[in-house]
Short mmCIF file of C-alpha atoms in Angstrom, two decimals:
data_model
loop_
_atom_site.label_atom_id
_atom_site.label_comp_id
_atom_site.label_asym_id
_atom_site.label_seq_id
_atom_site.Cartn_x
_atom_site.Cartn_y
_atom_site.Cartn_z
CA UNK E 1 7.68 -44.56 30.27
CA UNK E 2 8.88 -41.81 27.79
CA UNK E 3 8.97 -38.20 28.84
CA UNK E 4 8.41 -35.60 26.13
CA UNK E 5 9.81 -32.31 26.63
CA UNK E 6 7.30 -29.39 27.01
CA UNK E 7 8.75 -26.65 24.64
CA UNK E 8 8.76 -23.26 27.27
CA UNK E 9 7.20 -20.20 26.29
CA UNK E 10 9.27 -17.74 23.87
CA UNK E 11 9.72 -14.29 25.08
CA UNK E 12 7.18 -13.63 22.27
CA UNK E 13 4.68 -15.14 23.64
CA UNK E 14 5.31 -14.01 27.43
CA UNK E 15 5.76 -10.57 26.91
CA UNK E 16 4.62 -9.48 23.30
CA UNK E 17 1.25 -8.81 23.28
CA UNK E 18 -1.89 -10.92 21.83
CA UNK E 19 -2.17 -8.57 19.01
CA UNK E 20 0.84 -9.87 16.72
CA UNK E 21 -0.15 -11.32 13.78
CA UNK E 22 2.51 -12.22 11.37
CA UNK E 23 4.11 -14.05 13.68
CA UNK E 24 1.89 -16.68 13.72
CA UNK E 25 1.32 -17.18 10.29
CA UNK E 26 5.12 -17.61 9.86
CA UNK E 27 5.80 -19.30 13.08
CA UNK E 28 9.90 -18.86 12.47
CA UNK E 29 12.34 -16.64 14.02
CA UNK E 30 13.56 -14.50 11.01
CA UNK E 31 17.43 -13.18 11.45
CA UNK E 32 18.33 -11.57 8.01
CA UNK E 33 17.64 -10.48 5.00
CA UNK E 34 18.98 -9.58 1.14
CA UNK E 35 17.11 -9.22 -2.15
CA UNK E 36 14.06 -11.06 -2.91
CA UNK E 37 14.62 -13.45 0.49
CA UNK E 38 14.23 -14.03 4.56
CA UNK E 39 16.46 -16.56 6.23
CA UNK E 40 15.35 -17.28 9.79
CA UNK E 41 17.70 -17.92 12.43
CA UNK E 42 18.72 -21.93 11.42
CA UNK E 43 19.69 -20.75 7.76
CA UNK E 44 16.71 -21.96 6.36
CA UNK E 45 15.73 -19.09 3.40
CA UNK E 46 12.40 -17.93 2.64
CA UNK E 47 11.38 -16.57 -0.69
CA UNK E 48 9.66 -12.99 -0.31
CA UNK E 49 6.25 -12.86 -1.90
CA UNK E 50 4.99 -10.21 0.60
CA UNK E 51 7.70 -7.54 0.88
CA UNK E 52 6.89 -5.87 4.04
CA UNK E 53 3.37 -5.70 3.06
CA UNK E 54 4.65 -3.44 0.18
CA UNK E 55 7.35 -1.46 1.99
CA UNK E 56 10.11 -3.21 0.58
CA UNK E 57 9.55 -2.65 -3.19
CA UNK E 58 13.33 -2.69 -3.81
CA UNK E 59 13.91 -5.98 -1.80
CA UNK E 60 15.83 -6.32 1.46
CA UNK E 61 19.27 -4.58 2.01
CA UNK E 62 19.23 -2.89 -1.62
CA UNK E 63 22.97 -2.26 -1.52
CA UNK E 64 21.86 0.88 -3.79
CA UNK E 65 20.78 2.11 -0.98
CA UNK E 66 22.32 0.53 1.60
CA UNK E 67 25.81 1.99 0.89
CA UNK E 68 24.33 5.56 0.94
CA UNK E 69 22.46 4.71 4.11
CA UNK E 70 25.60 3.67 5.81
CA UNK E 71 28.02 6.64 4.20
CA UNK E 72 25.31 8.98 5.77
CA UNK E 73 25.03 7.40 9.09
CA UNK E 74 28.63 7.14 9.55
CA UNK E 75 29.16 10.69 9.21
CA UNK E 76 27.23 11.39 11.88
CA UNK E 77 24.20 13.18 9.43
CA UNK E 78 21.04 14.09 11.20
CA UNK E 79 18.97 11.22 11.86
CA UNK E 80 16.14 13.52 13.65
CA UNK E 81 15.02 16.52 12.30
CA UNK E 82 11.81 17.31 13.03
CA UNK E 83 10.70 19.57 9.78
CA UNK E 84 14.18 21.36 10.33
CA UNK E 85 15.44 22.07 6.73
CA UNK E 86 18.27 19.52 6.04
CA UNK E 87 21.00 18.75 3.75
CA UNK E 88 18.92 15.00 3.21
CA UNK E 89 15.61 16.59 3.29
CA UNK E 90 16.88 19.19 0.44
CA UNK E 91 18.40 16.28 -1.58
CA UNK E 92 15.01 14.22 -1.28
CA UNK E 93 12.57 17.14 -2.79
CA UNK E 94 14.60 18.16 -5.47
CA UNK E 95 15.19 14.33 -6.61
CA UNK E 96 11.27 13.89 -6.08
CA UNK E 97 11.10 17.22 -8.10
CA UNK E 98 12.93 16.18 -11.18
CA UNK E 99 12.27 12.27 -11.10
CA UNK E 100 8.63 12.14 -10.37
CA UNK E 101 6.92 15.47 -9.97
CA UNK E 102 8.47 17.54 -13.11
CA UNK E 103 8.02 14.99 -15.83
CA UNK E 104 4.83 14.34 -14.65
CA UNK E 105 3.64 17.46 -14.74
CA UNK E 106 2.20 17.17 -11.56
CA UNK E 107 1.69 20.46 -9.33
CA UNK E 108 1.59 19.34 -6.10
CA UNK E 109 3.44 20.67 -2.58
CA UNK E 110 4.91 18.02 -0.73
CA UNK E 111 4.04 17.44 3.37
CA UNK E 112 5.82 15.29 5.85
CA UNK E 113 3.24 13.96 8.00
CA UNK E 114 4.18 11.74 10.16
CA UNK E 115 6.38 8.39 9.72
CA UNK E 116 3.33 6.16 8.47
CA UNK E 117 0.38 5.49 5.88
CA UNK E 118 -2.71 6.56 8.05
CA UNK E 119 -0.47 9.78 9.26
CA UNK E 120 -0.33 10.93 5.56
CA UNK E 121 -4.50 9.97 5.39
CA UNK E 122 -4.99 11.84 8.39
CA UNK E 123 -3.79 14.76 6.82
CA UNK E 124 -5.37 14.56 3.84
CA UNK E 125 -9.10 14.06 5.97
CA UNK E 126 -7.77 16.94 7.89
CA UNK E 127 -6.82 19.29 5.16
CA UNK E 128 -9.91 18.28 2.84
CA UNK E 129 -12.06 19.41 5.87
CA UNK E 130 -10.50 22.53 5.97
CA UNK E 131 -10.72 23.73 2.60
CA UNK E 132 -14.26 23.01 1.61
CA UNK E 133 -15.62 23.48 5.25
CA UNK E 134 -17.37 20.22 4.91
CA UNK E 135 -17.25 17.33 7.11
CA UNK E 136 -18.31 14.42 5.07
CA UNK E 137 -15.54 12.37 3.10
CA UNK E 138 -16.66 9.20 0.96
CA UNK E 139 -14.64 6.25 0.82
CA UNK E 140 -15.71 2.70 -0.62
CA UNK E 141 -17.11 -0.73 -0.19
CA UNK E 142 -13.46 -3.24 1.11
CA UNK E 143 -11.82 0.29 0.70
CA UNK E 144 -8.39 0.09 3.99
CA UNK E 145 -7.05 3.32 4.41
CA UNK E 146 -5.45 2.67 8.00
CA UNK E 147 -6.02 1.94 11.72
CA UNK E 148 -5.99 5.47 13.58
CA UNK E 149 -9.64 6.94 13.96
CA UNK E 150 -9.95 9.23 10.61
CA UNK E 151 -8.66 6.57 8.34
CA UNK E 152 -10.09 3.64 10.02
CA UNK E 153 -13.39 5.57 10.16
CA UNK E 154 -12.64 4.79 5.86
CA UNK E 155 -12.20 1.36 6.30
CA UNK E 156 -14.58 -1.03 5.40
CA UNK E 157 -13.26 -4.33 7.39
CA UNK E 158 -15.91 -4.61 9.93
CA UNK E 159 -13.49 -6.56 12.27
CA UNK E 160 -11.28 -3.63 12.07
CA UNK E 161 -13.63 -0.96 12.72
CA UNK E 162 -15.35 -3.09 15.48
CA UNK E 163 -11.54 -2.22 16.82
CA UNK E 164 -12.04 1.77 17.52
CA UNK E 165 -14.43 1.01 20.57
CA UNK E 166 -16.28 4.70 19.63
CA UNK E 167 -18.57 5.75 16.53
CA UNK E 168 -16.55 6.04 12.89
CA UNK E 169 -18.09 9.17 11.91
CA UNK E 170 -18.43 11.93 8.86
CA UNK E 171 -17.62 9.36 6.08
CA UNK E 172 -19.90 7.22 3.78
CA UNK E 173 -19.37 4.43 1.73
CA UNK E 174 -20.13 3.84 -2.06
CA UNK E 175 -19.82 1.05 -4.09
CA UNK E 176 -15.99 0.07 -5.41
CA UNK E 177 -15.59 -0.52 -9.25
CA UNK E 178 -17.43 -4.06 -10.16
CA UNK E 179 -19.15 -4.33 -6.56
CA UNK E 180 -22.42 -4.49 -8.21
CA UNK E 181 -21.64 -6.78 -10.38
CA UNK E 182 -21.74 -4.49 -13.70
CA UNK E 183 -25.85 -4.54 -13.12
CA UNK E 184 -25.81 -0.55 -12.59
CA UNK E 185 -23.94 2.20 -14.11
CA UNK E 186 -21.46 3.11 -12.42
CA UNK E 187 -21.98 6.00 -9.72
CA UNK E 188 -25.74 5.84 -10.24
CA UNK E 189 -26.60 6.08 -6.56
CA UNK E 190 -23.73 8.23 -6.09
CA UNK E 191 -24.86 10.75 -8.01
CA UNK E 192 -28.10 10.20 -7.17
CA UNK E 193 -28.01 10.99 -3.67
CA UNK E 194 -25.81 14.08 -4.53
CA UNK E 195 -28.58 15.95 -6.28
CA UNK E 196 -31.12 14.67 -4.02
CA UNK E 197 -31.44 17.17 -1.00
CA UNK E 198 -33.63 14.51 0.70
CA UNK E 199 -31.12 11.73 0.57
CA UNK E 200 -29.43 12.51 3.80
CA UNK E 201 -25.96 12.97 2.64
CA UNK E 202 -24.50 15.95 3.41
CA UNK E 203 -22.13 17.53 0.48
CA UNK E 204 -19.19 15.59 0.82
CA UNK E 205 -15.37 17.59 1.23
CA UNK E 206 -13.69 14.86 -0.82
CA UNK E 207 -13.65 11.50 -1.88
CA UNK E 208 -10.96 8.97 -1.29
CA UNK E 209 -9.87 5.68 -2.89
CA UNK E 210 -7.40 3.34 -3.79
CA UNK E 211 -6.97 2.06 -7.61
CA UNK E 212 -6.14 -1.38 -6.10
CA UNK E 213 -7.40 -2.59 -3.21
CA UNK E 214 -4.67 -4.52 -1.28
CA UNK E 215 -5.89 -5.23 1.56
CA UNK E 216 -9.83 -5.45 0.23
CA UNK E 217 -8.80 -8.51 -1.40
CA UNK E 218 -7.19 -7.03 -4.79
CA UNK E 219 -10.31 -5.32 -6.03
CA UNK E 220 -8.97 -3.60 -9.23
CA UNK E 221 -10.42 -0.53 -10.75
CA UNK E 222 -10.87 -0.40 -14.49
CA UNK E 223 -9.21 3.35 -15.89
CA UNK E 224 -12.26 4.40 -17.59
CA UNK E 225 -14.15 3.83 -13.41
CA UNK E 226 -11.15 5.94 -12.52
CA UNK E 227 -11.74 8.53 -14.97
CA UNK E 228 -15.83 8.50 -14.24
CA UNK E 229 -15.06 8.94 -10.63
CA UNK E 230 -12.58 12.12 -11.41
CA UNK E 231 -15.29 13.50 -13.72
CA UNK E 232 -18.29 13.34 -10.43
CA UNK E 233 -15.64 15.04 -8.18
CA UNK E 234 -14.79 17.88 -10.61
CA UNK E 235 -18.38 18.55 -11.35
CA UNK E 236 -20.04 18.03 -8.44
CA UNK E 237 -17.06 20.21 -6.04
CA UNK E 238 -15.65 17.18 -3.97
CA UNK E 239 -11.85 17.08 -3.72
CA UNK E 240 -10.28 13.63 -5.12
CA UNK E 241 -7.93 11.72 -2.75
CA UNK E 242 -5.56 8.91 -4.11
CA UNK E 243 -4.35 6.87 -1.37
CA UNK E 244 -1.60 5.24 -3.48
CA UNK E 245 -0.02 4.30 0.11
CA UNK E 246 0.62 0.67 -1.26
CA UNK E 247 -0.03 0.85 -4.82
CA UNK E 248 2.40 3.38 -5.21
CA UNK E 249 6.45 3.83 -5.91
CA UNK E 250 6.08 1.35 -9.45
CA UNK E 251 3.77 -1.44 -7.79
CA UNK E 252 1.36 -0.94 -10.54
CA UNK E 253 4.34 -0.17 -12.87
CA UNK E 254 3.97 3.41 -13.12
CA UNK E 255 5.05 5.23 -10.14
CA UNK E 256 1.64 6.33 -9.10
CA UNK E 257 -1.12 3.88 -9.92
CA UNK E 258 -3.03 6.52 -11.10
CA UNK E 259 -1.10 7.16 -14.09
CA UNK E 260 -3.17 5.12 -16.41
CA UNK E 261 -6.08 6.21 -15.79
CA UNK E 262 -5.01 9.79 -16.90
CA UNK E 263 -6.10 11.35 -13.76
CA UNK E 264 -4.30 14.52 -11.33
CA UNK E 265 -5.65 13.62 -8.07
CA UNK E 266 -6.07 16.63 -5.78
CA UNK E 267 -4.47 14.56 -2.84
CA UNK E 268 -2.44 11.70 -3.18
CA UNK E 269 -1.27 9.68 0.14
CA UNK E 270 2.21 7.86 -0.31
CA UNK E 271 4.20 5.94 2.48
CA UNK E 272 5.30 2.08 2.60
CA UNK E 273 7.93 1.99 -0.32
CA UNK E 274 8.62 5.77 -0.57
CA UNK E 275 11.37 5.50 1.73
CA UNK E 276 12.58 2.51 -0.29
CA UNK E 277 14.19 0.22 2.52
CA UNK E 278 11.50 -0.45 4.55
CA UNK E 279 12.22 3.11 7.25
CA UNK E 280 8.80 5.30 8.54
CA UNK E 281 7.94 7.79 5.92
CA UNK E 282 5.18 9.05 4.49
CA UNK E 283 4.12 12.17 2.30
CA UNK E 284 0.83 13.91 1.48
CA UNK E 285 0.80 15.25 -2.04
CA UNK E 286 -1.85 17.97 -3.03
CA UNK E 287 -2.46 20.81 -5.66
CA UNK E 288 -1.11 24.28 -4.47
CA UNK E 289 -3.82 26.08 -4.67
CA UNK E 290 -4.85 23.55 -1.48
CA UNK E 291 -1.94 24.60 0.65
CA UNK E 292 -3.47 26.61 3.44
CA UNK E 293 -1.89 25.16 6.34
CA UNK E 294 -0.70 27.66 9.19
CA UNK E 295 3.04 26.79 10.32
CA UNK E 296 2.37 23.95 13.28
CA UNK E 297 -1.18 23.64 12.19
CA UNK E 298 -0.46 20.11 11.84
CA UNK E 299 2.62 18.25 13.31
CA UNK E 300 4.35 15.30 14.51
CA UNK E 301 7.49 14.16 16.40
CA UNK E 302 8.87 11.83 13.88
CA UNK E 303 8.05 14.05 10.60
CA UNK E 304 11.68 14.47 9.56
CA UNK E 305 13.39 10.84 9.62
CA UNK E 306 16.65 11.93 8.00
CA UNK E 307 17.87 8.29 7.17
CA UNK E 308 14.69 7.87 5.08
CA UNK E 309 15.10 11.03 3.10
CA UNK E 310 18.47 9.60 2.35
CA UNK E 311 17.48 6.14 1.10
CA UNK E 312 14.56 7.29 -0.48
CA UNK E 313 17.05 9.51 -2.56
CA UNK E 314 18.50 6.56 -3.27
CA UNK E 315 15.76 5.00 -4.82
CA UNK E 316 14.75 7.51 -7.04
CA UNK E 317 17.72 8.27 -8.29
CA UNK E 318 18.34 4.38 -9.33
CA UNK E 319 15.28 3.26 -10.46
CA UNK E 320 13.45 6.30 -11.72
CA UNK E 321 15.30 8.42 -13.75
CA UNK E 322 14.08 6.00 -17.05
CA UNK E 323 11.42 3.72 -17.11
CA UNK E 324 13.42 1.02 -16.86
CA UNK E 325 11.72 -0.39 -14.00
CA UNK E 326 8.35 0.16 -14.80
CA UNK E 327 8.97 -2.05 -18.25
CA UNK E 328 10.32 -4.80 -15.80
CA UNK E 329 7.54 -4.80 -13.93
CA UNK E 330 4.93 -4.58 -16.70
CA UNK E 331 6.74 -7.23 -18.27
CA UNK E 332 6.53 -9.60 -14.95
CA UNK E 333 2.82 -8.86 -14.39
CA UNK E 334 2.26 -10.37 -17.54
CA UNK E 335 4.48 -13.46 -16.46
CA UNK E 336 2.44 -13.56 -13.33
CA UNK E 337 -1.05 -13.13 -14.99
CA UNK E 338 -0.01 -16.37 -16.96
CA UNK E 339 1.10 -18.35 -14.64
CA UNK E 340 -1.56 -17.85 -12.47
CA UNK E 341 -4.50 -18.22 -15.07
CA UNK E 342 -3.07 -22.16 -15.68
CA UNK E 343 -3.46 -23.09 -12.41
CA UNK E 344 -7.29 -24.30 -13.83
CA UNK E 345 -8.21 -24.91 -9.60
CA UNK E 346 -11.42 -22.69 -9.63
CA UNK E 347 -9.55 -19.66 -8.08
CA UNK E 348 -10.26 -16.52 -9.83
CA UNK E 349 -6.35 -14.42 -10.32
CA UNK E 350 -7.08 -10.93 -10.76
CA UNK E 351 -4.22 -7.75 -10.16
CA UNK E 352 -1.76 -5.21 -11.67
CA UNK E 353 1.68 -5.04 -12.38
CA UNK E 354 3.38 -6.87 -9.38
CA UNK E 355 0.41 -6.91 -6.82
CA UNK E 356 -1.80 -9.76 -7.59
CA UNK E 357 -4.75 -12.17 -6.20
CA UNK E 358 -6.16 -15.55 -5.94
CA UNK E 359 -9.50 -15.68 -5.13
CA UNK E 360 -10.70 -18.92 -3.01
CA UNK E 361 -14.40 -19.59 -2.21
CA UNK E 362 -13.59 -19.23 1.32
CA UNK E 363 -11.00 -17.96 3.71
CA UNK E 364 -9.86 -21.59 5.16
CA UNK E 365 -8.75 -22.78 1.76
CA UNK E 366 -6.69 -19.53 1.05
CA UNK E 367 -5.15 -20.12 4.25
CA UNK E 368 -4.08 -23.33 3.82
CA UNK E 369 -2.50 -22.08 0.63
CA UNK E 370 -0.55 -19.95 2.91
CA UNK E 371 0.02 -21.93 5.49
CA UNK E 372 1.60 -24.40 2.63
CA UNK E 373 3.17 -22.02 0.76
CA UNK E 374 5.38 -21.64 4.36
CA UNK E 375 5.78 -24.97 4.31
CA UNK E 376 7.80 -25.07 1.48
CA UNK E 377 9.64 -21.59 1.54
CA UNK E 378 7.35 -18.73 0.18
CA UNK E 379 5.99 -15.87 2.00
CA UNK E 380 2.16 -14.62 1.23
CA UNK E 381 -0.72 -13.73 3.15
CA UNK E 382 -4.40 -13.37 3.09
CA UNK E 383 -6.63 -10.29 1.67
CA UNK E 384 -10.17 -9.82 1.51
CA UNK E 385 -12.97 -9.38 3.82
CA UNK E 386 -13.26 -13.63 4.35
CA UNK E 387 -9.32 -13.68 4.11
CA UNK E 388 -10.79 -15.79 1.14
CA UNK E 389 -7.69 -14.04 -1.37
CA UNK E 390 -3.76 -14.69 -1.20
CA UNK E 391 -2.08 -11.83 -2.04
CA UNK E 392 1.51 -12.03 -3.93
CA UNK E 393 3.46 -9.06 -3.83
CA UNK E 394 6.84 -9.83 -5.27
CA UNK E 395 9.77 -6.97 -4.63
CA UNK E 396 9.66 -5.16 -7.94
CA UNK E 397 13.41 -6.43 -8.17
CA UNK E 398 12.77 -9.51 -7.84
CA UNK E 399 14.30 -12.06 -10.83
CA UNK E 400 12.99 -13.48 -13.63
CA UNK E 401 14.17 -17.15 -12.02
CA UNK E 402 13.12 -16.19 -8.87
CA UNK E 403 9.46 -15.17 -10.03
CA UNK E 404 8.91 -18.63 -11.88
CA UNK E 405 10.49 -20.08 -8.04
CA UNK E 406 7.37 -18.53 -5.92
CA UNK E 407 4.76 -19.17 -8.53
CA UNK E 408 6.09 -22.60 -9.17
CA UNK E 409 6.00 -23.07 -4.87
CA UNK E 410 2.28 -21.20 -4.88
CA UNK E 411 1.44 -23.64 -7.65
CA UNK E 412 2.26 -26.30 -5.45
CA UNK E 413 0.76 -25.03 -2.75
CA UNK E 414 -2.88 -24.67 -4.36
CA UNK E 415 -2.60 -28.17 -5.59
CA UNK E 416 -1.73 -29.80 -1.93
CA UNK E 417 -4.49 -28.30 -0.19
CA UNK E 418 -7.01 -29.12 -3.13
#
């Protein structure tokens, strides 16, 4: 009789907690990590098509930043600070002054939240609230803005907000760019129920979006939406909130997404890549005129990561002093666009500069795409409210040879699981 050898439990699986997720869509055990790839713990290299869900628009261990990273830490900087004012703190706003805020001509103050995406949304929802004295913030249809009460109360995943156990209040949800179908103009009911006093919707403070939505399965909103939506707010007294938390730092190509449209947000959200290798940070961007915070009036422990400041530095200072990058990228999207438009398998590609989407008729197909992708050394996930849309997003430095690798491997993929 032949024995077969019960594999025992990892320590994942014993002690981590039901709620990981990655993990078993990639059911490896990853150990490093350089450039545009993973390479799990038997050598075996992976080909990053997800980039820490956007965090990692420079690729792993950018030695750009790396170096100053290490030069920092092994001087013994500050690695917690609080909002104590810093030599790496000072360094980071007056490079985010002169690469990104000054040529823009944007006038915004910058805030240091907390270390993550929904902190910097929290603050906005908090500091929207109290400058109108309103309650009410719109949001829209597959809109994710995060997982904490505030933003997930944003959201429009019903799994995820089935998560918060208590009533999402004080938001309301309109209809995202094309969710109609082009059948009505856009912000018809909108605006509708804003001049109706019987239509139950209190004056809203603001009104928050994404241009792309990641994590709503690459919903894409046209410029001249963008522009419409801009327009309502300024008329009808609603403050306009950008959460360019994934988006942003050059995933669209420009370094806010909202560049093309034309538009100056009131509030912009930015976290994942603003830190450039992957550490907590986040900021909240808004007008001056909206900065009537009292010292402490809103804090957090982990506000001042040091090491961030310092690699986010970094980042700026390499890839945004020209728009050097942002041609790259525009130039890859369009690579991308092709590639995935001759696929000819019924899935519908749709994106911006480096974030795009396949669109499946249902969520088991796209995750067998995934699953296959895996299979044969590429990295993507699942978007969408049916999972039913695999999501690429490429590290902006990713190669031309290494671009045409992943698509050729999703390629693959899609045709396998036909």
């Amino acid at each position: 009789m032949t024995l077969i050898a019960e594999t025992e439990p990892t320590v994942f699986e014993t002690v981590e907690s039901e709620v990981r997720s990655y993990c078993r869509a990639w059911p490896t055990v990853f150990e490093r990590a350089t450039g545009s790839r993973l390479f799990d713990e038997h050598g075996r290299p992976f080909l990053d098509f997800f980039a820490g869900a956007g965090s990692l628009n420079y690729g792993h261990n950018n030695p750009a930043l790396k170096r100053p990273l290490l030069d920092y830490l092994g001087s013994d900087g500050i690695t917690h600070g609080l909002d104590m004012s810093t030599t790496a703190k000072r360094s980071f706003l007056e490079t985010f002054r002169s690469t990104v805020l000054e040529p823009r001509a944007l006038p915004y103050k910058v805030m240091f939240p907390g270390p993550t995406g929904t902190n910097a949304v929290e603050a906005a929802l908090k500091l929207a609230r109290k400058v109108t004295g309103r309650k009410t913030v719109v949001s829209f249809t597959n809109a994710f803005h995060g997982m904490s009460l505030g933003s997930l109360a944003l959201t429009g995943n019903a799994g995820k907000r089935a998560g918060a156990g208590v009533p999402l209040t004080h938001t309301t949800q309109m209809p995202f760019d094309h969710y109609l179908g082009g059948r009505t103009p856009d912000f018809l009911w909108f605006e509708r129920l804003l001049e109706d006093s019987g239509s139950g919707l209190d004056h809203p403070a603001a009104v928050i979006v994404e241009t792309v939505q990641g994590e709503g399965g690459v919903n894409v909103a046209r410029a001249e939406w963008l522009r419409g939506l801009a327009d309502l707010c300024r008329r009808r007294d609603m403050l306009l909130i950008v959460d360019d938390i994934q988006m942003g730092c050059g995933r669209t190509g420009d370094f806010f997404s909202f560049e093309e449209a034309g538009i100056t947000p009131d509030v912009v959200t930015l976290s994942k890549s603003i830190s450039g290798y992957g550490l907590p940070m986040s900021l909240c961007l808004f007008r001056d005129e909206l900065d009537v915070w009292q010292p402490g009036e809103h804090n957090g422990t982990f506000r001042g990561n040091n090491p961030a400041f310092v690699t986010a530095t970094a980042a700026l200072d390499t890839y945004w002093r020209d728009g050097t990058l942002r041609d790259r990228t525009l130039r890859r999207a369009a690579t991308v666009e092709a590639a995935l438009g001759e696929l000819g398998t019924g899935a519908v590609p749709r994106g911006r500069g480096l974030v795009w989407g396949l669109e499946f008729e249902d969520g088991e197909r796209a995750r067998a795409v995934c699953r296959r992708a895996f299979e044969l050394g590429l990295l993507v996930e699942t978007s969408g409210p049916r999972d039913e849309v695999v999501k690429l997003l490429p590290p902006l430095t990713v190669t031309d040879d290494e671009l045409d690798e992943g698509l050729g491997i999703l390629a693959r993929a899609v045709r396998h699981t036909a």
